[in-house]
Structures are given as structure tokens and as C-alpha cells.
Amino acid sequence: MKKKVRVIVIDDSALMRNLLAEIINEAPDLECIASAPDPLIGREKIRELNPDVITLDIEMPKMDGLEFLERLMRLKPTPVIMISSLTEQGSEAALRALELGAVDIIAKPKLDIVRGIQGYADDIREKIRCAAGAKVKPMFSSNVTPNNSADVVLPKVSRPILKTEKLIIVGASTGGTEALKEFLMPMPPDAPAILIAQHMPEMFTKSFANRLNSLCSVTVKEAEHGERVLPGHAYIAPGHSHLLLGVSGANYVCHLSQGETVNRHRPSVDVLFRSVANLAGKNAIGVILTGMGKDGAAGMLEMKQAGAYNYAQDEASCVVFGMPKEAIALGGVHEVLPLKEISGRVLAYLTRHGGRNVRI
């Protein structure tokens, strides 16, 4: 019999501890082996029981969840899923948690907690399974939805509408917040426009974009419907909408859609990649980074068939080698590289193939 994934829940709310334990124990392959009302008690239970995954609240008595996470990742790296409210302050804290090494975020509902958390039950269980297989490194200071294809949002066209402007298109999921930072920071201010679909809860994406903007030479922002796609800018899909490449006259524009979920996601990487295959063809460079599942694999193959050149992050540097693995297996990838090498290779490719005056 396959070994169960053993989980410890750390949350100061007794209600949340009980709800999460019930959700975890309903799955035959998961087991909540303990819970704790604060990090100090949680620390003892972790030492005693050595769990596979920890769920961790942010605001707790005796020790802040972020402080505890930082200590944990320094002394005993363990896959952690953060629980956070969807407030602007909370989202900043959640993004800091991802920087410190948390695998993923679960958005704690502000109202009707019982119904809200139960509505996330399948997503919570899937994130725990994913976290159990994630590679964590020491740090040094929703409801079930069908696995639709991109067809439900955007039809595939047989011939791309080709322009001359180059574009960089990126998809990521679990572990992607740090991977995107590493990918974007080397990009020069005259880089081609970059469109990004990152699986992330609504309201986190704006704070995430703002944080990246403070670190990068390119301007990073949350995409807005109808805005022109400009060189030197990176556009991140909002957590509530698909991001598609569109055209208005002679210009590329961002198009947002709240159409059906694809591969259980909105935004979906497949939808973004399909729209780019339809409109940009050989003028696009595709990048697929760390993430759980298969979202982006079919769309990356469509981009390749339309003439795009595609890169995938290698297994050794991924937190979860799911999305890149599926894209590679489907035949949509030209090169598989360590994360730290992808930006340089993309820029080198653009220099060789008539991109803008990108300096390496």
C-alpha cells in the first residue's frame, strides 16, 4: 500500500485546524498527523513526527508565521503551504513567504470560512500532494472543474497573423514566483514585451507584479484589458482572468477573458500560448517554468508548430517538474535548460534572429 502524505497543520484558529484536518483526512492518500495553535508547539510536533508537508498560517501568537518559516527553511527544510487572507497586506506577506521557500499559497476566505474552505477542498488536497513531491532548499537570509482545453476560450487558427515585433511568452505555476524573478531580472530595459501566465490566487498578482517591478529593469505590471503591449514591459495575467494576445490595428494588445477554466486554471498557460500561436507565430519565444500539472504543454506545441522557439526549465532546477516535463514529452520544446541559463539563451536567440537591439 502506498505511503500516505503526512501533514501537520499550524493555525491559531481551532476552526481552521479542524476544517483542514477534515479536508486532509477525507483523501485516502493524505493524513493530518497533528495540528498546533502556534509555531512553538508546531516546532515540537515537527521534531517529533517529521511530516512530509506543513500548512502554516501567517498571523499567529508567540511567533509570526514568516519568522517561523525562515527558521524552518534554514534548519529543517520542509515543504510548506501558506494559509493567507486575501488582503493587500496579507498578499505581501504571502509573497514574502514564497521568497522564503514556501511551495504554494492557499487563500483563506475572509467571510463564511467553513463554506469557503470546503469549496477549496480539492485544490487544497492537490496542493498538498504537489508539495509532498516538491524540492525545497535551505534558505539563507476551489471547486473541482473540468480539464478543458484552450478550445473553450479560444479557437485555434490554421495560419498565424504575422507581424515583425518579437514577443517573449512565459508560463509557470508552483515555484514560479521565484523562478520568474530569476528569469526577469536579467532582462534589459529594451527587451521585447513579455507576457506571463502564472497560476496565482486573485489579488496576489498585483502585489507580485509590483514587487517584481521594484527589482527588474523592465516595467512589470498586472495586465489590463485592451492595453497596448510594449517593449520593455512584462505583463502578468490577473489571478481572475485568462491573458490572451490580441491585436488592435497595427498593435499587439492584452486581452483578458473570464471564460471557462482550462486545465482547472484561470489564468491558463495553454490559453495564452494558443493566442500567441494564432497571432505571433515565429516571432514568439516560449518559456515554460516550474509547475504542477500539464497546463501549457499543448499550447507550447501549438506555438512550436506555428514557428516559435521554445525553452523549458530542467528538472534539477524546478520545484515541481510537472509542466515542463509534459511540454517536453509532447514535443513542444526546443531546448531544456537550468533556470539560471534561460534568460541569457533567450536574449542570445533574439540577437541572432532579428530581435530588437537587445544587449546581453
mmCIF file of C-alpha atoms in Angstrom:
data_model
loop_
_atom_site.group_PDB
_atom_site.id
_atom_site.type_symbol
_atom_site.label_atom_id
_atom_site.label_comp_id
_atom_site.label_asym_id
_atom_site.label_seq_id
_atom_site.Cartn_x
_atom_site.Cartn_y
_atom_site.Cartn_z
ATOM 1 C CA MET A 1 0.000 0.000 0.000
ATOM 2 C CA LYS A 2 1.300 3.423 -0.957
ATOM 3 C CA LYS A 3 2.505 5.509 1.966
ATOM 4 C CA LYS A 4 0.227 8.395 2.917
ATOM 5 C CA VAL A 5 1.407 12.005 2.770
ATOM 6 C CA ARG A 6 1.716 13.084 6.414
ATOM 7 C CA VAL A 7 0.660 16.662 7.175
ATOM 8 C CA ILE A 8 0.920 18.955 10.200
ATOM 9 C CA VAL A 9 -1.464 21.940 10.336
ATOM 10 C CA ILE A 10 -0.293 25.068 12.207
ATOM 11 C CA ASP A 11 -3.013 27.710 12.657
ATOM 12 C CA ASP A 12 -4.166 29.725 15.677
ATOM 13 C CA SER A 13 -7.842 29.168 14.751
ATOM 14 C CA ALA A 14 -9.279 25.943 16.170
ATOM 15 C CA LEU A 15 -11.951 26.074 13.478
ATOM 16 C CA MET A 16 -9.361 26.244 10.709
ATOM 17 C CA ARG A 17 -7.327 23.446 12.236
ATOM 18 C CA ASN A 18 -10.387 21.205 12.381
ATOM 19 C CA LEU A 19 -11.553 22.091 8.867
ATOM 20 C CA LEU A 20 -8.142 21.495 7.328
ATOM 21 C CA ALA A 21 -7.728 18.209 9.198
ATOM 22 C CA GLU A 22 -11.107 17.020 7.910
ATOM 23 C CA ILE A 23 -10.277 18.006 4.338
ATOM 24 C CA ILE A 24 -6.902 16.261 4.501
ATOM 25 C CA ASN A 25 -8.204 13.079 6.126
ATOM 26 C CA GLU A 26 -11.015 12.719 3.568
ATOM 27 C CA ALA A 27 -8.375 11.743 0.974
ATOM 28 C CA PRO A 28 -7.135 8.131 1.196
ATOM 29 C CA ASP A 29 -3.572 9.177 0.346
ATOM 30 C CA LEU A 30 -3.321 12.045 2.873
ATOM 31 C CA GLU A 31 -3.219 12.128 6.665
ATOM 32 C CA CYS A 32 -3.244 15.003 9.142
ATOM 33 C CA ILE A 33 -0.950 13.588 11.811
ATOM 34 C CA ALA A 34 -1.059 16.624 14.132
ATOM 35 C CA SER A 35 -2.094 20.250 14.479
ATOM 36 C CA ALA A 36 -0.780 23.155 16.521
ATOM 37 C CA PRO A 37 -2.150 26.575 17.551
ATOM 38 C CA ASP A 38 1.179 28.375 17.238
ATOM 39 C CA PRO A 39 4.680 27.862 15.773
ATOM 40 C CA LEU A 40 6.319 26.975 19.096
ATOM 41 C CA ILE A 41 4.034 23.999 19.652
ATOM 42 C CA GLY A 42 4.251 23.247 15.937
ATOM 43 C CA ARG A 43 8.038 23.152 16.128
ATOM 44 C CA GLU A 44 7.907 20.396 18.745
ATOM 45 C CA LYS A 45 5.432 18.361 16.729
ATOM 46 C CA ILE A 46 7.604 18.716 13.619
ATOM 47 C CA ARG A 47 10.653 17.489 15.520
ATOM 48 C CA GLU A 48 8.690 14.550 16.920
ATOM 49 C CA LEU A 49 6.741 13.469 13.831
ATOM 50 C CA ASN A 50 8.855 14.623 10.820
ATOM 51 C CA PRO A 51 5.918 15.440 8.481
ATOM 52 C CA ASP A 52 6.010 15.412 4.685
ATOM 53 C CA VAL A 53 4.121 18.727 4.397
ATOM 54 C CA ILE A 54 3.233 21.595 6.746
ATOM 55 C CA THR A 55 0.367 24.059 6.340
ATOM 56 C CA LEU A 56 1.179 27.340 8.058
ATOM 57 C CA ASP A 57 -0.821 30.444 8.906
ATOM 58 C CA ILE A 58 0.891 33.839 8.742
ATOM 59 C CA GLU A 59 -0.530 35.848 11.653
ATOM 60 C CA MET A 60 -0.224 33.804 14.861
ATOM 61 C CA PRO A 61 0.624 34.333 18.539
ATOM 62 C CA LYS A 62 4.083 33.796 20.052
ATOM 63 C CA MET A 63 5.847 33.823 16.670
ATOM 64 C CA ASP A 64 4.950 35.258 13.257
ATOM 65 C CA GLY A 65 4.462 32.602 10.589
ATOM 66 C CA LEU A 66 7.060 34.218 8.332
ATOM 67 C CA GLU A 67 9.682 34.237 11.069
ATOM 68 C CA PHE A 68 8.947 30.585 11.756
ATOM 69 C CA LEU A 69 9.117 29.743 8.040
ATOM 70 C CA GLU A 70 12.512 31.428 7.721
ATOM 71 C CA ARG A 71 13.868 29.444 10.669
ATOM 72 C CA LEU A 72 12.359 26.211 9.392
ATOM 73 C CA MET A 73 13.883 26.592 5.931
ATOM 74 C CA ARG A 74 17.256 27.373 7.440
ATOM 75 C CA LEU A 75 17.318 24.467 9.901
ATOM 76 C CA LYS A 76 14.965 21.785 8.559
ATOM 77 C CA PRO A 77 13.726 22.478 5.012
ATOM 78 C CA THR A 78 10.232 21.001 4.680
ATOM 79 C CA PRO A 79 7.511 21.627 2.056
ATOM 80 C CA VAL A 80 5.212 24.350 3.411
ATOM 81 C CA ILE A 81 1.883 25.645 2.108
ATOM 82 C CA MET A 82 0.961 29.069 3.472
ATOM 83 C CA ILE A 83 -2.570 29.995 4.516
ATOM 84 C CA SER A 84 -3.279 33.697 3.998
ATOM 85 C CA SER A 85 -6.236 36.053 3.817
ATOM 86 C CA LEU A 86 -6.806 37.881 0.536
ATOM 87 C CA THR A 87 -5.923 41.337 1.842
ATOM 88 C CA GLU A 88 -3.349 43.635 0.323
ATOM 89 C CA GLN A 89 -1.228 43.343 3.457
ATOM 90 C CA GLY A 90 -1.736 39.595 3.549
ATOM 91 C CA SER A 91 -0.791 39.195 -0.077
ATOM 92 C CA GLU A 92 2.509 40.988 0.529
ATOM 93 C CA ALA A 93 3.169 38.610 3.404
ATOM 94 C CA ALA A 94 2.282 35.632 1.233
ATOM 95 C CA LEU A 95 4.685 36.743 -1.473
ATOM 96 C CA ARG A 96 7.393 37.116 1.150
ATOM 97 C CA ALA A 97 6.622 33.544 2.221
ATOM 98 C CA LEU A 98 7.210 32.328 -1.327
ATOM 99 C CA GLU A 99 10.548 34.132 -1.355
ATOM 100 C CA LEU A 100 11.463 32.385 1.892
ATOM 101 C CA GLY A 101 10.770 28.969 0.386
ATOM 102 C CA ALA A 102 7.062 28.173 0.794
ATOM 103 C CA VAL A 103 5.852 25.929 -2.016
ATOM 104 C CA ASP A 104 2.411 27.458 -2.512
ATOM 105 C CA ILE A 105 -0.355 29.670 -1.127
ATOM 106 C CA ILE A 106 -3.928 28.869 -0.189
ATOM 107 C CA ALA A 107 -6.182 31.895 0.103
ATOM 108 C CA LYS A 108 -8.068 31.883 3.411
ATOM 109 C CA PRO A 109 -11.593 33.255 2.867
ATOM 110 C CA LYS A 110 -12.498 36.397 4.812
ATOM 111 C CA LEU A 111 -16.197 35.533 5.124
ATOM 112 C CA ASP A 112 -18.057 32.267 5.690
ATOM 113 C CA ILE A 113 -14.846 30.383 6.415
ATOM 114 C CA VAL A 114 -16.487 26.954 6.644
ATOM 115 C CA ARG A 115 -18.113 27.102 3.212
ATOM 116 C CA GLY A 116 -15.163 28.928 1.685
ATOM 117 C CA ILE A 117 -12.525 26.433 2.799
ATOM 118 C CA GLN A 118 -14.718 23.450 1.906
ATOM 119 C CA GLY A 119 -15.088 24.956 -1.556
ATOM 120 C CA TYR A 120 -11.295 24.850 -1.871
ATOM 121 C CA ALA A 121 -11.059 21.262 -0.606
ATOM 122 C CA ASP A 122 -9.931 19.598 -3.843
ATOM 123 C CA ASP A 123 -7.474 22.384 -4.548
ATOM 124 C CA ILE A 124 -6.046 22.113 -1.023
ATOM 125 C CA ARG A 125 -5.564 18.363 -1.343
ATOM 126 C CA GLU A 126 -3.934 18.705 -4.758
ATOM 127 C CA LYS A 127 -1.552 21.389 -3.497
ATOM 128 C CA ILE A 128 -0.568 19.146 -0.582
ATOM 129 C CA ARG A 129 0.160 16.240 -2.943
ATOM 130 C CA CYS A 130 2.213 18.553 -5.116
ATOM 131 C CA ALA A 131 4.085 19.965 -2.132
ATOM 132 C CA ALA A 132 4.983 16.464 -0.938
ATOM 133 C CA GLY A 133 6.987 15.956 -4.122
ATOM 134 C CA ALA A 134 8.487 19.434 -4.248
ATOM 135 C CA LYS A 135 12.181 20.081 -3.847
ATOM 136 C CA VAL A 136 12.768 22.584 -1.056
ATOM 137 C CA LYS A 137 16.140 24.096 -0.380
ATOM 138 C CA PRO A 138 17.639 25.692 2.725
ATOM 139 C CA MET A 139 17.162 29.446 2.805
ATOM 140 C CA PHE A 140 19.874 31.730 3.880
ATOM 141 C CA SER A 141 18.950 35.168 4.936
ATOM 142 C CA SER A 142 -11.867 25.957 -5.306
ATOM 143 C CA ASN A 143 -14.200 23.694 -6.564
ATOM 144 C CA VAL A 144 -13.343 20.813 -8.923
ATOM 145 C CA THR A 145 -13.501 21.999 -12.517
ATOM 146 C CA PRO A 146 -13.086 20.025 -15.724
ATOM 147 C CA ASN A 147 -9.761 19.778 -17.510
ATOM 148 C CA ASN A 148 -10.929 21.779 -20.504
ATOM 149 C CA SER A 149 -8.630 22.505 -23.415
ATOM 150 C CA ALA A 150 -7.990 26.010 -24.687
ATOM 151 C CA ASP A 151 -10.782 25.411 -27.231
ATOM 152 C CA VAL A 152 -13.363 26.547 -24.658
ATOM 153 C CA VAL A 153 -11.788 30.029 -24.603
ATOM 154 C CA LEU A 154 -10.113 30.488 -27.985
ATOM 155 C CA PRO A 155 -10.254 28.529 -31.261
ATOM 156 C CA LYS A 156 -7.041 27.520 -32.986
ATOM 157 C CA VAL A 157 -6.303 29.180 -36.334
ATOM 158 C CA SER A 158 -4.540 27.476 -39.206
ATOM 159 C CA ARG A 159 -2.335 30.432 -40.145
ATOM 160 C CA PRO A 160 -0.842 32.969 -37.701
ATOM 161 C CA ILE A 161 -1.242 36.693 -38.343
ATOM 162 C CA LEU A 162 2.443 37.509 -38.617
ATOM 163 C CA LYS A 163 3.995 40.819 -37.614
ATOM 164 C CA THR A 164 7.645 41.722 -37.120
ATOM 165 C CA GLU A 165 7.571 42.512 -33.397
ATOM 166 C CA LYS A 166 9.207 39.906 -31.147
ATOM 167 C CA LEU A 167 7.498 38.637 -28.000
ATOM 168 C CA ILE A 168 8.567 36.511 -25.023
ATOM 169 C CA ILE A 169 5.794 34.355 -23.570
ATOM 170 C CA VAL A 170 6.136 32.630 -20.185
ATOM 171 C CA GLY A 171 4.063 30.096 -18.269
ATOM 172 C CA ALA A 172 4.644 28.967 -14.665
ATOM 173 C CA SER A 173 2.895 27.524 -11.631
ATOM 174 C CA THR A 174 4.183 26.028 -8.366
ATOM 175 C CA GLY A 175 7.581 27.543 -7.586
ATOM 176 C CA GLY A 176 7.084 30.076 -10.350
ATOM 177 C CA THR A 177 7.203 33.232 -8.267
ATOM 178 C CA GLU A 178 10.909 32.853 -7.556
ATOM 179 C CA ALA A 179 11.618 31.350 -10.984
ATOM 180 C CA LEU A 180 10.008 34.333 -12.701
ATOM 181 C CA LYS A 181 12.091 36.724 -10.614
ATOM 182 C CA GLU A 182 15.265 34.929 -11.689
ATOM 183 C CA PHE A 183 14.123 34.938 -15.320
ATOM 184 C CA LEU A 184 13.055 38.591 -15.438
ATOM 185 C CA MET A 185 15.842 40.295 -13.500
ATOM 186 C CA PRO A 186 18.495 39.874 -16.260
ATOM 187 C CA MET A 187 16.132 41.269 -18.920
ATOM 188 C CA PRO A 188 17.353 44.670 -20.198
ATOM 189 C CA PRO A 189 15.010 47.669 -20.444
ATOM 190 C CA ASP A 190 14.839 47.326 -24.255
ATOM 191 C CA ALA A 191 13.796 43.657 -24.171
ATOM 192 C CA PRO A 192 10.783 42.603 -26.239
ATOM 193 C CA ALA A 193 7.432 42.616 -24.472
ATOM 194 C CA ILE A 194 6.920 39.685 -22.099
ATOM 195 C CA LEU A 195 3.510 38.116 -21.404
ATOM 196 C CA ILE A 196 3.200 35.851 -18.371
ATOM 197 C CA ALA A 197 0.589 33.391 -17.119
ATOM 198 C CA GLN A 198 1.416 32.379 -13.531
ATOM 199 C CA HIS A 199 -1.056 30.280 -11.552
ATOM 200 C CA MET A 200 -1.732 32.500 -8.540
ATOM 201 C CA PRO A 201 -4.807 33.414 -6.484
ATOM 202 C CA GLU A 202 -6.711 36.575 -7.332
ATOM 203 C CA MET A 203 -5.390 39.720 -5.587
ATOM 204 C CA PHE A 204 -1.884 38.285 -5.212
ATOM 205 C CA THR A 205 -0.956 39.036 -8.819
ATOM 206 C CA LYS A 206 -0.965 42.827 -8.477
ATOM 207 C CA SER A 207 1.316 42.753 -5.420
ATOM 208 C CA PHE A 208 3.508 40.179 -7.152
ATOM 209 C CA ALA A 209 3.834 42.396 -10.229
ATOM 210 C CA ASN A 210 4.651 45.426 -8.074
ATOM 211 C CA ARG A 211 7.342 43.512 -6.234
ATOM 212 C CA LEU A 212 8.953 42.320 -9.478
ATOM 213 C CA ASN A 213 8.746 45.838 -10.892
ATOM 214 C CA SER A 214 10.854 47.096 -7.980
ATOM 215 C CA LEU A 215 13.554 44.525 -8.798
ATOM 216 C CA CYS A 216 13.667 44.455 -12.614
ATOM 217 C CA SER A 217 14.910 46.732 -15.381
ATOM 218 C CA VAL A 218 11.784 46.028 -17.428
ATOM 219 C CA THR A 219 8.480 47.502 -16.250
ATOM 220 C CA VAL A 220 6.414 44.726 -14.665
ATOM 221 C CA LYS A 221 2.672 45.181 -14.208
ATOM 222 C CA GLU A 222 -0.586 43.307 -13.917
ATOM 223 C CA ALA A 223 -2.121 43.143 -17.394
ATOM 224 C CA GLU A 224 -5.152 45.330 -18.158
ATOM 225 C CA HIS A 225 -7.740 44.600 -20.810
ATOM 226 C CA GLY A 226 -7.076 46.423 -24.073
ATOM 227 C CA GLU A 227 -3.724 47.956 -23.132
ATOM 228 C CA ARG A 228 -1.032 48.062 -25.786
ATOM 229 C CA VAL A 229 1.787 45.515 -25.486
ATOM 230 C CA LEU A 230 5.038 47.490 -25.388
ATOM 231 C CA PRO A 231 8.733 46.550 -25.493
ATOM 232 C CA GLY A 232 10.478 46.797 -22.147
ATOM 233 C CA HIS A 233 7.323 45.700 -20.329
ATOM 234 C CA ALA A 234 6.241 42.436 -18.710
ATOM 235 C CA TYR A 235 2.513 41.785 -18.310
ATOM 236 C CA ILE A 236 1.287 39.315 -15.679
ATOM 237 C CA ALA A 237 -2.148 37.752 -16.052
ATOM 238 C CA PRO A 238 -4.506 38.787 -13.236
ATOM 239 C CA GLY A 239 -5.460 35.937 -10.939
ATOM 240 C CA HIS A 240 -9.077 36.118 -12.078
ATOM 241 C CA SER A 241 -8.693 36.114 -15.886
ATOM 242 C CA HIS A 242 -7.070 34.401 -18.831
ATOM 243 C CA LEU A 243 -4.485 36.596 -20.559
ATOM 244 C CA LEU A 244 -4.546 36.430 -24.353
ATOM 245 C CA LEU A 245 -2.542 38.226 -27.003
ATOM 246 C CA GLY A 246 -4.784 40.382 -29.178
ATOM 247 C CA VAL A 247 -4.409 42.903 -31.973
ATOM 248 C CA SER A 248 -5.794 46.382 -32.440
ATOM 249 C CA GLY A 249 -4.848 47.933 -35.754
ATOM 250 C CA ALA A 250 -1.078 47.543 -36.102
ATOM 251 C CA ASN A 251 -0.518 46.944 -32.393
ATOM 252 C CA TYR A 252 -0.492 43.948 -30.100
ATOM 253 C CA VAL A 253 -2.755 44.366 -27.068
ATOM 254 C CA CYS A 254 -3.577 42.445 -23.896
ATOM 255 C CA HIS A 255 -6.960 40.767 -23.905
ATOM 256 C CA LEU A 256 -8.474 39.463 -20.658
ATOM 257 C CA SER A 257 -11.135 36.768 -20.576
ATOM 258 C CA GLN A 258 -13.122 35.271 -17.741
ATOM 259 C CA GLY A 259 -14.080 32.309 -19.877
ATOM 260 C CA GLU A 260 -14.147 28.765 -18.550
ATOM 261 C CA THR A 261 -11.190 27.352 -16.670
ATOM 262 C CA VAL A 262 -8.682 25.363 -18.727
ATOM 263 C CA ASN A 263 -6.752 22.535 -17.074
ATOM 264 C CA ARG A 264 -8.559 23.722 -13.915
ATOM 265 C CA HIS A 265 -6.884 27.125 -14.159
ATOM 266 C CA ARG A 266 -7.761 30.707 -14.940
ATOM 267 C CA PRO A 267 -5.378 32.155 -15.979
ATOM 268 C CA SER A 268 -4.301 29.208 -18.107
ATOM 269 C CA VAL A 269 -0.920 28.917 -19.774
ATOM 270 C CA ASP A 270 -2.478 26.939 -22.632
ATOM 271 C CA VAL A 271 -4.845 29.819 -23.417
ATOM 272 C CA LEU A 272 -2.007 32.371 -23.512
ATOM 273 C CA PHE A 273 0.188 30.102 -25.623
ATOM 274 C CA ARG A 274 -2.701 29.345 -28.042
ATOM 275 C CA SER A 275 -3.372 33.060 -28.558
ATOM 276 C CA VAL A 276 0.321 33.654 -29.284
ATOM 277 C CA ALA A 277 0.450 30.736 -31.728
ATOM 278 C CA ASN A 278 -2.540 32.257 -33.520
ATOM 279 C CA LEU A 279 -1.110 35.769 -33.816
ATOM 280 C CA ALA A 280 2.670 35.844 -33.430
ATOM 281 C CA GLY A 281 3.959 32.589 -34.939
ATOM 282 C CA LYS A 282 7.715 32.621 -35.489
ATOM 283 C CA ASN A 283 8.111 35.996 -33.782
ATOM 284 C CA ALA A 284 7.460 34.471 -30.368
ATOM 285 C CA ILE A 285 9.801 32.816 -27.884
ATOM 286 C CA GLY A 286 8.088 30.477 -25.433
ATOM 287 C CA VAL A 287 9.302 29.643 -21.928
ATOM 288 C CA ILE A 288 7.736 27.113 -19.562
ATOM 289 C CA LEU A 289 8.917 27.076 -15.969
ATOM 290 C CA THR A 290 8.378 25.017 -12.832
ATOM 291 C CA GLY A 291 4.819 23.952 -12.086
ATOM 292 C CA MET A 292 2.390 21.176 -11.296
ATOM 293 C CA GLY A 293 0.247 19.507 -13.943
ATOM 294 C CA LYS A 294 0.161 19.785 -17.714
ATOM 295 C CA ASP A 295 -1.105 23.329 -18.363
ATOM 296 C CA GLY A 296 0.930 24.868 -21.176
ATOM 297 C CA ALA A 297 2.108 21.640 -22.829
ATOM 298 C CA ALA A 298 -0.466 21.603 -25.625
ATOM 299 C CA GLY A 299 -0.182 25.352 -26.153
ATOM 300 C CA MET A 300 3.600 25.198 -26.351
ATOM 301 C CA LEU A 301 3.365 22.538 -29.048
ATOM 302 C CA GLU A 302 0.995 24.813 -30.977
ATOM 303 C CA MET A 303 3.489 27.654 -30.644
ATOM 304 C CA LYS A 304 6.258 25.415 -31.972
ATOM 305 C CA GLN A 305 4.096 24.314 -34.903
ATOM 306 C CA ALA A 306 3.423 27.996 -35.664
ATOM 307 C CA GLY A 307 7.186 28.695 -35.780
ATOM 308 C CA ALA A 308 8.004 29.841 -32.241
ATOM 309 C CA TYR A 309 11.207 28.768 -30.484
ATOM 310 C CA ASN A 310 10.622 27.273 -27.038
ATOM 311 C CA TYR A 311 12.578 26.694 -23.824
ATOM 312 C CA ALA A 312 11.762 24.577 -20.770
ATOM 313 C CA GLN A 313 13.264 24.636 -17.295
ATOM 314 C CA ASP A 314 15.152 21.447 -16.447
ATOM 315 C CA GLU A 315 14.163 19.020 -13.707
ATOM 316 C CA ALA A 316 17.094 19.763 -11.417
ATOM 317 C CA SER A 317 16.213 23.449 -11.063
ATOM 318 C CA CYS A 318 12.405 23.014 -10.856
ATOM 319 C CA VAL A 319 10.477 22.994 -7.603
ATOM 320 C CA VAL A 320 7.961 20.752 -9.418
ATOM 321 C CA PHE A 321 8.917 19.231 -12.773
ATOM 322 C CA GLY A 322 5.340 18.846 -13.989
ATOM 323 C CA MET A 323 4.527 21.428 -16.643
ATOM 324 C CA PRO A 324 7.992 21.423 -18.255
ATOM 325 C CA LYS A 325 8.036 17.624 -18.269
ATOM 326 C CA GLU A 326 4.659 17.447 -20.027
ATOM 327 C CA ALA A 327 5.689 20.057 -22.616
ATOM 328 C CA ILE A 328 8.926 18.180 -23.326
ATOM 329 C CA ALA A 329 7.104 14.837 -23.608
ATOM 330 C CA LEU A 330 4.588 16.315 -26.054
ATOM 331 C CA GLY A 331 7.384 17.571 -28.312
ATOM 332 C CA GLY A 332 6.839 21.312 -27.950
ATOM 333 C CA VAL A 333 10.269 22.231 -26.563
ATOM 334 C CA HIS A 334 13.470 23.027 -28.460
ATOM 335 C CA GLU A 335 15.857 23.412 -25.511
ATOM 336 C CA VAL A 336 15.815 22.263 -21.876
ATOM 337 C CA LEU A 337 17.989 24.407 -19.605
ATOM 338 C CA PRO A 338 18.722 25.181 -15.947
ATOM 339 C CA LEU A 339 16.714 28.184 -14.792
ATOM 340 C CA LYS A 340 19.789 30.392 -14.418
ATOM 341 C CA GLU A 341 20.670 29.944 -18.107
ATOM 342 C CA ILE A 342 17.276 30.559 -19.738
ATOM 343 C CA SER A 343 17.298 34.378 -19.810
ATOM 344 C CA GLY A 344 20.738 34.513 -21.411
ATOM 345 C CA ARG A 345 19.797 31.968 -24.069
ATOM 346 C CA VAL A 346 16.576 33.810 -24.879
ATOM 347 C CA LEU A 347 18.472 37.077 -25.307
ATOM 348 C CA ALA A 348 21.120 35.362 -27.427
ATOM 349 C CA TYR A 349 18.408 33.871 -29.642
ATOM 350 C CA LEU A 350 16.814 37.292 -30.094
ATOM 351 C CA THR A 351 20.155 38.811 -31.069
ATOM 352 C CA ARG A 352 20.689 36.101 -33.695
ATOM 353 C CA HIS A 353 17.167 36.230 -35.102
ATOM 354 C CA GLY A 354 16.435 39.859 -35.613
ATOM 355 C CA GLY A 355 15.001 40.872 -32.255
ATOM 356 C CA ARG A 356 15.154 44.430 -31.064
ATOM 357 C CA ASN A 357 18.530 45.816 -30.112
ATOM 358 C CA VAL A 358 18.793 43.621 -27.063
ATOM 359 C CA ARG A 359 22.069 43.875 -25.208
ATOM 360 C CA ILE A 360 23.331 40.736 -23.446
#
